[in-house]
Amino acid sequence: MRTIALLLIAFVWPALAPAQISLSDEQPVQGEPVTITLAEPVSELIVTYRPNSSIARVDTLRAEPPATAFLWTPRQAGVASLSTPAEGRNVSVRFQGLSGSGIFVMIIAGTLLFGGAGFAFYILFKDEEEDDTLDIELDHFPDT
Amino acid sequence: MSAPRQNWQSKLGFILAASGSAIGLGNIVFFSSNAYQYGGGAFYVPYFVALFVLGMPIMMVEFGIGTLTQKSFPMALSRLAGRRGEFVGWWSIGSALFITMYYIAILGWALGMMIGAFGSLFEPGVSAPFAPFAEPTPEPNATVYFFNLISTWNPLVYIIIIWLVNLFILRQGTHTIEKAVRIFVPLMWLFMVILAIRGLTLPGGFDGVMYLFTPAMDGIKEPTVWKGAFSQMFFSLSLGLGTMTAYASYLPKDADQVNNSMLVSFLNCSFEFLAGLAIFSLLFVFALNPAGTTLSLSFFVIPQGINELSAVPWIVRLFGFLFYLLVVLAGITSSISLIEAPASALIDKFRISRRRALALIAIPCVVGSCLFALPQIIDPGLSGDGTLGLTLLDITDHWVFNYSLLTVGFLEVLMIGWVFGAGKLRAALNENAHIKLGGWFEVLIRYLLPVILLVVIVTSLMQEWPLYGSTYDMPGYGWLTIFIPVFWLAFTLLFALYITRAKTKEA
């Protein structure tokens, strides 16, 4: 459970507010440029990859003079936040094609976990007779 | 008058109960929250390593000492490591009581949200008596709904209901626990499978799953990610609370605890695997960003995603209801074990009846749970937690959950490794095991695990300044940030000292 600190309102609340930042592709793809359009001209647009994670990474897109459109090529797949001093929103950056290592880890993990559970179930019931009731007399196990 | 010691009616009943104990709120939302916080794929590989290096071995210790002694956690440690062991056991039970109190308060809120799914949770026009949420919202908003819920007295009723359900299930010990978990645990799995399928079939849902599993090498190199993964594994498996030892003590001495530990650990992590599929797909599809951890994800972020699952209102309500029903069921299968651990310990120590033991636990803990739901607003600007109840819960949770479990785990492996002897435990476990433990088990228990746990505890302590909660703007209540950790520590240590010194009533 751990930390609940609701300072997070500061992060969650903008995401719930109506979006003033729009993208030419609402689900951009890693490595493929998209245009970000803003309601008001700004000189800086901050892109945070994996916001609020311990490995968050920040890029700054700059425009001189201030502009309402920025060209952005997402460097990482995953949730990213786009923010200006006045507004902000989150966007999901899709993977470019299938992630081979991701599928590999998923298959290995799934096989080990579900396979391991299945194997352990097999062992559990291997020696069991038809009835799985242990029917233990407590007297057989005196206090140690 | 004490009844004879109970036993499980079947192996399956024990496995369902123990896995139900391990699978709780933490698996559904805390895992995903932690996985997100530590970088998705960067987290999963260390988490997997932690399962084999830390989770399973400590589970084997806790199950092993339960069956070996046929005693609850404090009395088992007393038998194996003397008075010092019993003291650690009671300290763990004291901390578990704090956790039980607020855990049930959270379940009360979840019950409130579950009821709200067919009320105004997914409707516009909600408001709450806090500065940012005072105006009715144009869209459905779970965050505002939650803050409105906790600023009323209604959750106290929900908390009483959850307590009554727990006590009803525990009234005849293993007999009634087994009956309940045979219904609750399969239902939990069914609902989680439904949520995972729904998440995966959303457009872009699979990208969210890839985000969870694709290893991010820059993150894997970070020590904090490894620390997070090892902590998560400890919390996820409900280690250091005495629950697993209490449940294992109701098994016969010839139980294969190596296999049981593997099975419960695999089931727990398989459930988390499914939870990861369900929640990461939702987070990704709706670009949700969990800024906090469990409570924010379960009460703010996930319902926000559920709200966008469909344009058909009854489908949204149904999924919202199912999600919170899942949280409540998973929570209850864990909370019964949290109550059973002290109950069995009191019965073992003082030979009192189950009814009396449950009453001794329930009376103060119901009051405690209600304190954690006090709706008095002390932080209207929401720089912290808003209400008095949530503030108490937040700060208590930070100290008790972060430190007591890990500290108990650390002391437990030291005592088993160096006082009782890891070799003796290994021999006892191997006696009935299909898969024999090698010498590596002793190395883990004696050397590696104490070092890992000590590093996690010390590095966490080093990051404790400024004191947790001291940045919240709570006029007149700032003293809580110091009072809560001091009270918890003083109370649990005195409680452990008092009960350890009390005379153990022999059978």
Tab-separated table of C-alpha atoms in Angstrom, chain B residues 133-491:
chain	number	residue	atom	x	y	z
B	133	PHE	CA	-13.478	19.989	-5.952
B	134	ALA	CA	-16.106	22.388	-4.641
B	135	GLU	CA	-17.807	22.938	-8.001
B	136	PRO	CA	-19.896	20.132	-9.579
B	137	THR	CA	-17.849	18.391	-12.262
B	138	PRO	CA	-18.975	18.513	-15.895
B	139	GLU	CA	-17.847	14.885	-16.373
B	140	PRO	CA	-17.875	11.821	-14.090
B	141	ASN	CA	-14.914	12.096	-11.762
B	142	ALA	CA	-13.835	9.294	-9.443
B	143	THR	CA	-11.351	11.463	-7.545
B	144	VAL	CA	-14.027	13.927	-6.536
B	145	TYR	CA	-16.456	11.122	-5.743
B	146	PHE	CA	-13.875	9.501	-3.464
B	147	PHE	CA	-13.142	12.707	-1.572
B	148	ASN	CA	-16.821	13.319	-1.148
B	149	LEU	CA	-17.244	9.755	0.154
B	150	ILE	CA	-14.475	10.019	2.743
B	151	SER	CA	-15.736	13.356	4.014
B	152	THR	CA	-19.000	11.732	5.133
B	153	TRP	CA	-19.745	9.300	7.965
B	154	ASN	CA	-20.993	6.606	5.550
B	155	PRO	CA	-17.668	4.727	5.410
B	156	LEU	CA	-17.997	3.936	9.119
B	157	VAL	CA	-21.049	1.847	8.286
B	158	TYR	CA	-19.148	0.100	5.485
B	159	ILE	CA	-16.250	-0.581	7.851
B	160	ILE	CA	-18.574	-2.181	10.394
B	161	ILE	CA	-20.006	-4.362	7.603
B	162	ILE	CA	-16.530	-5.500	6.517
B	163	TRP	CA	-15.598	-6.279	10.123
B	164	LEU	CA	-18.778	-8.308	10.604
B	165	VAL	CA	-18.068	-10.282	7.426
B	166	ASN	CA	-14.531	-10.995	8.668
B	167	LEU	CA	-15.693	-12.125	12.088
B	168	PHE	CA	-18.423	-14.259	10.548
B	169	ILE	CA	-15.854	-16.021	8.365
B	170	LEU	CA	-13.472	-16.479	11.287
B	171	ARG	CA	-16.062	-17.692	13.798
B	172	GLN	CA	-15.122	-21.357	13.472
B	173	GLY	CA	-11.524	-20.907	12.373
B	174	THR	CA	-10.184	-23.037	9.545
B	175	HIS	CA	-13.569	-24.649	8.983
B	176	THR	CA	-15.340	-21.419	8.049
B	177	ILE	CA	-12.239	-19.818	6.490
B	178	GLU	CA	-12.016	-22.745	4.108
B	179	LYS	CA	-15.685	-22.459	3.168
B	180	ALA	CA	-15.269	-18.744	2.396
B	181	VAL	CA	-12.074	-19.027	0.354
B	182	ARG	CA	-13.549	-21.830	-1.763
B	183	ILE	CA	-16.022	-19.211	-3.024
B	184	PHE	CA	-14.032	-15.980	-2.833
B	185	VAL	CA	-10.705	-17.038	-4.353
B	186	PRO	CA	-12.085	-18.579	-7.586
B	187	LEU	CA	-14.326	-15.510	-7.974
B	188	MET	CA	-11.287	-13.223	-7.625
B	189	TRP	CA	-9.511	-15.116	-10.392
B	190	LEU	CA	-12.577	-15.053	-12.613
B	191	PHE	CA	-13.058	-11.297	-12.253
B	192	MET	CA	-9.378	-10.632	-12.839
B	193	VAL	CA	-9.415	-12.749	-16.007
B	194	ILE	CA	-12.450	-10.778	-17.238
B	195	LEU	CA	-10.689	-7.466	-16.555
B	196	ALA	CA	-7.496	-8.683	-18.258
B	197	ILE	CA	-9.397	-9.816	-21.350
B	198	ARG	CA	-11.229	-6.493	-21.515
B	199	GLY	CA	-7.960	-4.586	-21.186
B	200	LEU	CA	-6.182	-6.623	-23.830
B	201	THR	CA	-9.030	-6.253	-26.320
B	202	LEU	CA	-9.025	-2.457	-26.085
B	203	PRO	CA	-7.434	-0.740	-29.113
B	204	GLY	CA	-3.781	-0.268	-28.109
B	205	GLY	CA	-4.150	-2.405	-24.997
B	206	PHE	CA	-1.364	-4.761	-26.029
B	207	ASP	CA	1.080	-1.827	-26.213
B	208	GLY	CA	0.401	-1.243	-22.534
B	209	VAL	CA	1.310	-4.847	-21.829
B	210	MET	CA	4.503	-4.471	-23.846
B	211	TYR	CA	5.283	-1.413	-21.761
B	212	LEU	CA	5.132	-3.620	-18.668
B	213	PHE	CA	7.267	-6.438	-20.054
B	214	THR	CA	9.811	-4.809	-22.379
B	215	PRO	CA	13.048	-4.610	-20.356
B	216	ALA	CA	14.330	-1.033	-20.132
B	217	MET	CA	18.058	-1.409	-19.624
B	218	ASP	CA	18.544	2.129	-18.308
B	219	GLY	CA	16.151	1.307	-15.467
B	220	ILE	CA	17.492	-2.159	-14.688
B	221	LYS	CA	20.856	-0.560	-13.872
B	222	GLU	CA	19.234	1.636	-11.185
B	223	PRO	CA	19.619	0.313	-7.585
B	224	THR	CA	16.302	1.959	-6.592
B	225	VAL	CA	14.462	-0.214	-9.099
B	226	TRP	CA	15.920	-3.359	-7.505
B	227	LYS	CA	15.050	-2.070	-4.059
B	228	GLY	CA	11.486	-1.419	-5.195
B	229	ALA	CA	11.216	-4.891	-6.716
B	230	PHE	CA	12.482	-6.655	-3.586
B	231	SER	CA	10.175	-4.612	-1.344
B	232	GLN	CA	7.220	-5.340	-3.595
B	233	MET	CA	7.885	-9.077	-3.434
B	234	PHE	CA	7.991	-8.994	0.348
B	235	PHE	CA	4.740	-7.052	0.660
B	236	SER	CA	3.043	-8.964	-2.108
B	237	LEU	CA	3.530	-12.339	-0.460
B	238	SER	CA	2.341	-11.018	2.937
B	239	LEU	CA	5.616	-11.996	4.582
B	240	GLY	CA	6.629	-10.750	8.024
B	241	LEU	CA	3.047	-10.531	9.277
B	242	GLY	CA	2.701	-13.911	10.912
B	243	THR	CA	-0.216	-14.864	8.680
B	244	MET	CA	1.576	-17.568	6.706
B	245	THR	CA	2.953	-19.228	9.834
B	246	ALA	CA	-0.487	-19.194	11.471
B	247	TYR	CA	-2.082	-20.838	8.447
B	248	ALA	CA	0.757	-23.372	8.076
B	249	SER	CA	0.468	-24.313	11.744
B	250	TYR	CA	-2.912	-25.877	10.982
B	251	LEU	CA	-1.277	-28.339	8.574
B	252	PRO	CA	0.068	-31.733	9.624
B	253	LYS	CA	3.791	-32.028	10.214
B	254	ASP	CA	4.309	-34.108	7.099
B	255	ALA	CA	3.083	-31.338	4.762
B	256	ASP	CA	5.407	-30.603	1.850
B	257	GLN	CA	6.133	-26.975	2.646
B	258	VAL	CA	8.661	-26.542	-0.134
B	259	ASN	CA	5.980	-27.317	-2.677
B	260	ASN	CA	3.329	-25.332	-0.794
B	261	SER	CA	5.608	-22.279	-0.757
B	262	MET	CA	6.272	-22.613	-4.467
B	263	LEU	CA	2.597	-23.029	-5.211
B	264	VAL	CA	1.398	-20.056	-3.160
B	265	SER	CA	4.205	-17.850	-4.531
B	266	PHE	CA	3.478	-18.858	-8.130
B	267	LEU	CA	-0.258	-18.330	-7.674
B	268	ASN	CA	0.344	-14.932	-6.105
B	269	CYS	CA	2.643	-13.794	-8.901
B	270	SER	CA	0.406	-15.294	-11.596
B	271	PHE	CA	-2.410	-13.178	-10.239
B	272	GLU	CA	-0.131	-10.150	-10.376
B	273	PHE	CA	0.759	-11.077	-13.935
B	274	LEU	CA	-2.950	-10.930	-14.840
B	275	ALA	CA	-3.380	-7.715	-12.860
B	276	GLY	CA	-0.482	-6.253	-14.845
B	277	LEU	CA	-2.192	-7.171	-18.117
B	278	ALA	CA	-5.486	-5.625	-16.974
B	279	ILE	CA	-4.149	-2.436	-15.451
B	280	PHE	CA	-1.281	-1.577	-17.785
B	281	SER	CA	-3.539	-1.943	-20.810
B	282	LEU	CA	-5.982	0.442	-19.151
B	283	LEU	CA	-3.275	2.927	-18.165
B	284	PHE	CA	-1.818	2.921	-21.648
B	285	VAL	CA	-5.033	3.091	-23.653
B	286	PHE	CA	-6.320	6.049	-21.669
B	287	ALA	CA	-2.866	7.620	-21.113
B	288	LEU	CA	-3.339	7.506	-17.350
B	289	ASN	CA	-0.499	8.397	-15.131
B	290	PRO	CA	-0.545	7.030	-11.582
B	291	ALA	CA	1.194	9.730	-9.600
B	292	GLY	CA	0.709	8.105	-6.202
B	293	THR	CA	0.436	4.439	-5.363
B	294	THR	CA	-2.280	2.064	-4.275
B	295	LEU	CA	-5.018	4.427	-3.247
B	296	SER	CA	-4.575	6.786	-6.162
B	297	LEU	CA	-4.544	3.939	-8.651
B	298	SER	CA	-7.498	2.074	-7.184
B	299	PHE	CA	-9.704	5.003	-6.260
B	300	PHE	CA	-8.836	7.655	-8.858
B	301	VAL	CA	-7.051	6.310	-11.906
B	302	ILE	CA	-8.636	2.909	-12.594
B	303	PRO	CA	-12.242	4.100	-12.235
B	304	GLN	CA	-11.338	6.947	-14.585
B	305	GLY	CA	-10.227	4.331	-17.113
B	306	ILE	CA	-13.314	2.192	-16.475
B	307	ASN	CA	-15.449	5.250	-17.111
B	308	GLU	CA	-14.029	5.424	-20.614
B	309	LEU	CA	-14.382	1.711	-21.352
B	310	SER	CA	-17.715	2.087	-23.065
B	311	ALA	CA	-20.271	4.664	-24.096
B	312	VAL	CA	-22.984	2.406	-22.698
B	313	PRO	CA	-23.581	3.445	-19.068
B	314	TRP	CA	-24.578	0.028	-17.699
B	315	ILE	CA	-21.398	-1.573	-19.068
B	316	VAL	CA	-19.307	1.076	-17.307
B	317	ARG	CA	-21.261	0.538	-14.091
B	318	LEU	CA	-20.929	-3.235	-14.364
B	319	PHE	CA	-17.142	-3.081	-14.844
B	320	GLY	CA	-16.845	-0.549	-12.036
B	321	PHE	CA	-18.881	-2.794	-9.756
B	322	LEU	CA	-16.852	-5.879	-10.753
B	323	PHE	CA	-13.568	-4.092	-10.151
B	324	TYR	CA	-14.500	-2.979	-6.648
B	325	LEU	CA	-16.074	-6.340	-5.883
B	326	LEU	CA	-12.737	-7.872	-6.854
B	327	VAL	CA	-10.918	-5.442	-4.550
B	328	VAL	CA	-13.308	-6.211	-1.669
B	329	LEU	CA	-13.070	-9.993	-2.132
B	330	ALA	CA	-9.284	-9.943	-2.427
B	331	GLY	CA	-9.122	-7.645	0.576
B	332	ILE	CA	-11.320	-9.865	2.717
B	333	THR	CA	-9.327	-13.023	1.957
B	334	SER	CA	-6.282	-11.078	3.172
B	335	SER	CA	-7.915	-9.397	6.145
B	336	ILE	CA	-9.180	-12.693	7.562
B	337	SER	CA	-5.597	-13.901	7.655
B	338	LEU	CA	-4.487	-10.631	9.253
B	339	ILE	CA	-7.020	-11.238	12.043
B	340	GLU	CA	-6.373	-14.976	12.238
B	341	ALA	CA	-2.647	-14.426	12.881
B	342	PRO	CA	-3.156	-12.582	16.210
B	343	ALA	CA	-6.165	-14.732	17.111
B	344	SER	CA	-4.199	-17.955	16.775
B	345	ALA	CA	-1.284	-16.376	18.654
B	346	LEU	CA	-3.520	-15.384	21.591
B	347	ILE	CA	-5.117	-18.829	21.621
B	348	ASP	CA	-1.689	-20.499	21.639
B	349	LYS	CA	-0.297	-18.247	24.339
B	350	PHE	CA	-3.197	-17.965	26.748
B	351	ARG	CA	-5.314	-21.008	25.801
B	352	ILE	CA	-8.409	-18.832	25.512
B	353	SER	CA	-11.404	-19.612	23.350
B	354	ARG	CA	-11.544	-18.469	19.725
B	355	ARG	CA	-14.554	-16.311	20.481
B	356	ARG	CA	-12.673	-14.518	23.262
B	357	ALA	CA	-9.558	-14.083	21.132
B	358	LEU	CA	-11.595	-12.592	18.303
B	359	ALA	CA	-13.366	-10.252	20.698
B	360	LEU	CA	-10.047	-9.097	22.183
B	361	ILE	CA	-8.847	-8.235	18.689
B	362	ALA	CA	-12.051	-6.885	17.214
B	363	ILE	CA	-13.094	-4.434	19.918
B	364	PRO	CA	-10.014	-2.162	19.765
B	365	CYS	CA	-9.464	-2.741	16.056
B	366	VAL	CA	-12.995	-1.736	15.026
B	367	VAL	CA	-12.443	1.518	16.914
B	368	GLY	CA	-9.083	1.892	15.163
B	369	SER	CA	-10.586	1.238	11.744
B	370	CYS	CA	-13.222	3.892	12.413
B	371	LEU	CA	-10.508	6.390	13.406
B	372	PHE	CA	-8.941	5.858	9.996
B	373	ALA	CA	-12.220	6.905	8.415
B	374	LEU	CA	-12.873	10.069	10.426
B	375	PRO	CA	-14.324	12.558	7.964
B	376	GLN	CA	-13.166	15.749	9.686
B	377	ILE	CA	-11.503	17.983	7.093
B	378	ILE	CA	-8.106	19.174	8.301
B	379	ASP	CA	-6.463	20.041	5.006
B	380	PRO	CA	-9.051	21.711	2.768
B	381	GLY	CA	-6.441	22.772	0.201
B	382	LEU	CA	-5.457	19.126	-0.304
B	383	SER	CA	-1.737	19.660	-0.001
B	384	GLY	CA	-1.904	16.301	1.771
B	385	ASP	CA	-4.790	13.976	2.407
B	386	GLY	CA	-7.760	16.165	3.180
B	387	THR	CA	-9.525	14.369	6.024
B	388	LEU	CA	-8.234	13.424	9.455
B	389	GLY	CA	-8.922	9.748	8.810
B	390	LEU	CA	-7.039	9.578	5.533
B	391	THR	CA	-4.136	11.542	7.014
B	392	LEU	CA	-3.874	9.105	9.930
B	393	LEU	CA	-4.036	6.229	7.480
B	394	ASP	CA	-1.460	7.664	5.102
B	395	ILE	CA	1.170	8.370	7.747
B	396	THR	CA	0.547	5.144	9.679
B	397	ASP	CA	0.746	3.120	6.491
B	398	HIS	CA	4.000	4.777	5.519
B	399	TRP	CA	5.755	3.778	8.738
B	400	VAL	CA	4.137	0.483	9.627
B	401	PHE	CA	4.004	-1.041	6.186
B	402	ASN	CA	7.404	0.165	5.025
B	403	TYR	CA	9.348	-0.815	8.088
B	404	SER	CA	7.656	-3.432	10.263
B	405	LEU	CA	7.359	-6.157	7.635
B	406	LEU	CA	10.900	-5.789	6.375
B	407	THR	CA	12.330	-5.509	9.887
B	408	VAL	CA	10.475	-8.616	11.025
B	409	GLY	CA	11.698	-10.415	7.906
B	410	PHE	CA	15.252	-9.354	8.655
B	411	LEU	CA	15.091	-10.489	12.304
B	412	GLU	CA	13.287	-13.675	11.331
B	413	VAL	CA	15.962	-14.819	8.883
B	414	LEU	CA	18.676	-13.896	11.377
B	415	MET	CA	17.040	-16.013	14.078
B	416	ILE	CA	16.323	-18.953	11.848
B	417	GLY	CA	19.697	-18.701	10.146
B	418	TRP	CA	21.901	-18.161	13.183
B	419	VAL	CA	19.982	-19.119	16.329
B	420	PHE	CA	17.831	-22.075	15.316
B	421	GLY	CA	19.997	-23.001	12.353
B	422	ALA	CA	19.210	-22.783	8.656
B	423	GLY	CA	20.561	-26.306	8.264
B	424	LYS	CA	18.042	-27.721	10.733
B	425	LEU	CA	15.154	-25.979	9.014
B	426	ARG	CA	16.392	-27.184	5.649
B	427	ALA	CA	16.549	-30.742	6.934
B	428	ALA	CA	13.037	-30.464	8.363
B	429	LEU	CA	11.677	-29.059	5.096
B	430	ASN	CA	13.466	-31.683	3.016
B	431	GLU	CA	12.060	-34.524	5.081
B	432	ASN	CA	8.696	-34.295	3.349
B	433	ALA	CA	9.645	-32.385	0.205
B	434	HIS	CA	9.419	-33.749	-3.313
B	435	ILE	CA	11.920	-31.146	-4.448
B	436	LYS	CA	14.829	-31.104	-2.008
B	437	LEU	CA	16.470	-27.845	-1.032
B	438	GLY	CA	20.194	-27.638	-1.650
B	439	GLY	CA	22.906	-25.951	0.375
B	440	TRP	CA	22.035	-22.688	-1.396
B	441	PHE	CA	19.031	-22.375	0.929
B	442	GLU	CA	21.302	-22.039	3.943
B	443	VAL	CA	23.486	-19.482	2.172
B	444	LEU	CA	20.405	-17.432	1.323
B	445	ILE	CA	18.966	-17.525	4.838
B	446	ARG	CA	22.208	-16.950	6.698
B	447	TYR	CA	23.948	-14.423	4.491
B	448	LEU	CA	22.234	-13.077	1.406
B	449	LEU	CA	18.718	-12.323	2.676
B	450	PRO	CA	19.810	-10.520	5.863
B	451	VAL	CA	22.107	-8.334	3.758
B	452	ILE	CA	19.436	-7.592	1.138
B	453	LEU	CA	16.808	-6.751	3.750
B	454	LEU	CA	19.199	-4.634	5.788
B	455	VAL	CA	20.219	-2.651	2.700
B	456	VAL	CA	16.572	-2.031	1.778
B	457	ILE	CA	15.702	-0.931	5.340
B	458	VAL	CA	18.734	1.322	5.791
B	459	THR	CA	18.459	2.975	2.373
B	460	SER	CA	14.763	3.627	3.020
B	461	LEU	CA	15.541	5.170	6.408
B	462	MET	CA	18.181	7.386	4.858
B	463	GLN	CA	15.530	8.931	2.629
B	464	GLU	CA	13.222	9.759	5.538
B	465	TRP	CA	14.038	13.432	5.826
B	466	PRO	CA	11.968	15.611	5.789
B	467	LEU	CA	9.655	13.541	7.947
B	468	TYR	CA	6.843	11.919	6.003
B	469	GLY	CA	3.770	14.137	5.965
B	470	SER	CA	5.540	17.238	7.248
B	471	THR	CA	4.938	19.053	3.965
B	472	TYR	CA	1.159	18.774	4.307
B	473	ASP	CA	-0.602	21.975	5.258
B	474	MET	CA	-2.642	20.841	8.296
B	475	PRO	CA	-3.107	23.768	10.703
B	476	GLY	CA	-3.273	22.416	14.249
B	477	TYR	CA	-2.443	18.859	13.175
B	478	GLY	CA	1.222	19.099	12.210
B	479	TRP	CA	2.153	17.124	15.340
B	480	LEU	CA	0.643	13.997	13.763
B	481	THR	CA	3.715	13.518	11.586
B	482	ILE	CA	5.858	12.896	14.665
B	483	PHE	CA	3.216	11.441	16.947
B	484	ILE	CA	2.135	8.599	14.656
B	485	PRO	CA	5.501	6.870	14.145
B	486	VAL	CA	6.447	7.376	17.812
B	487	PHE	CA	3.089	6.034	19.002
B	488	TRP	CA	3.241	3.027	16.673
B	489	LEU	CA	6.767	2.124	17.714
B	490	ALA	CA	6.220	2.686	21.446
B	491	PHE	CA	2.879	0.896	21.491
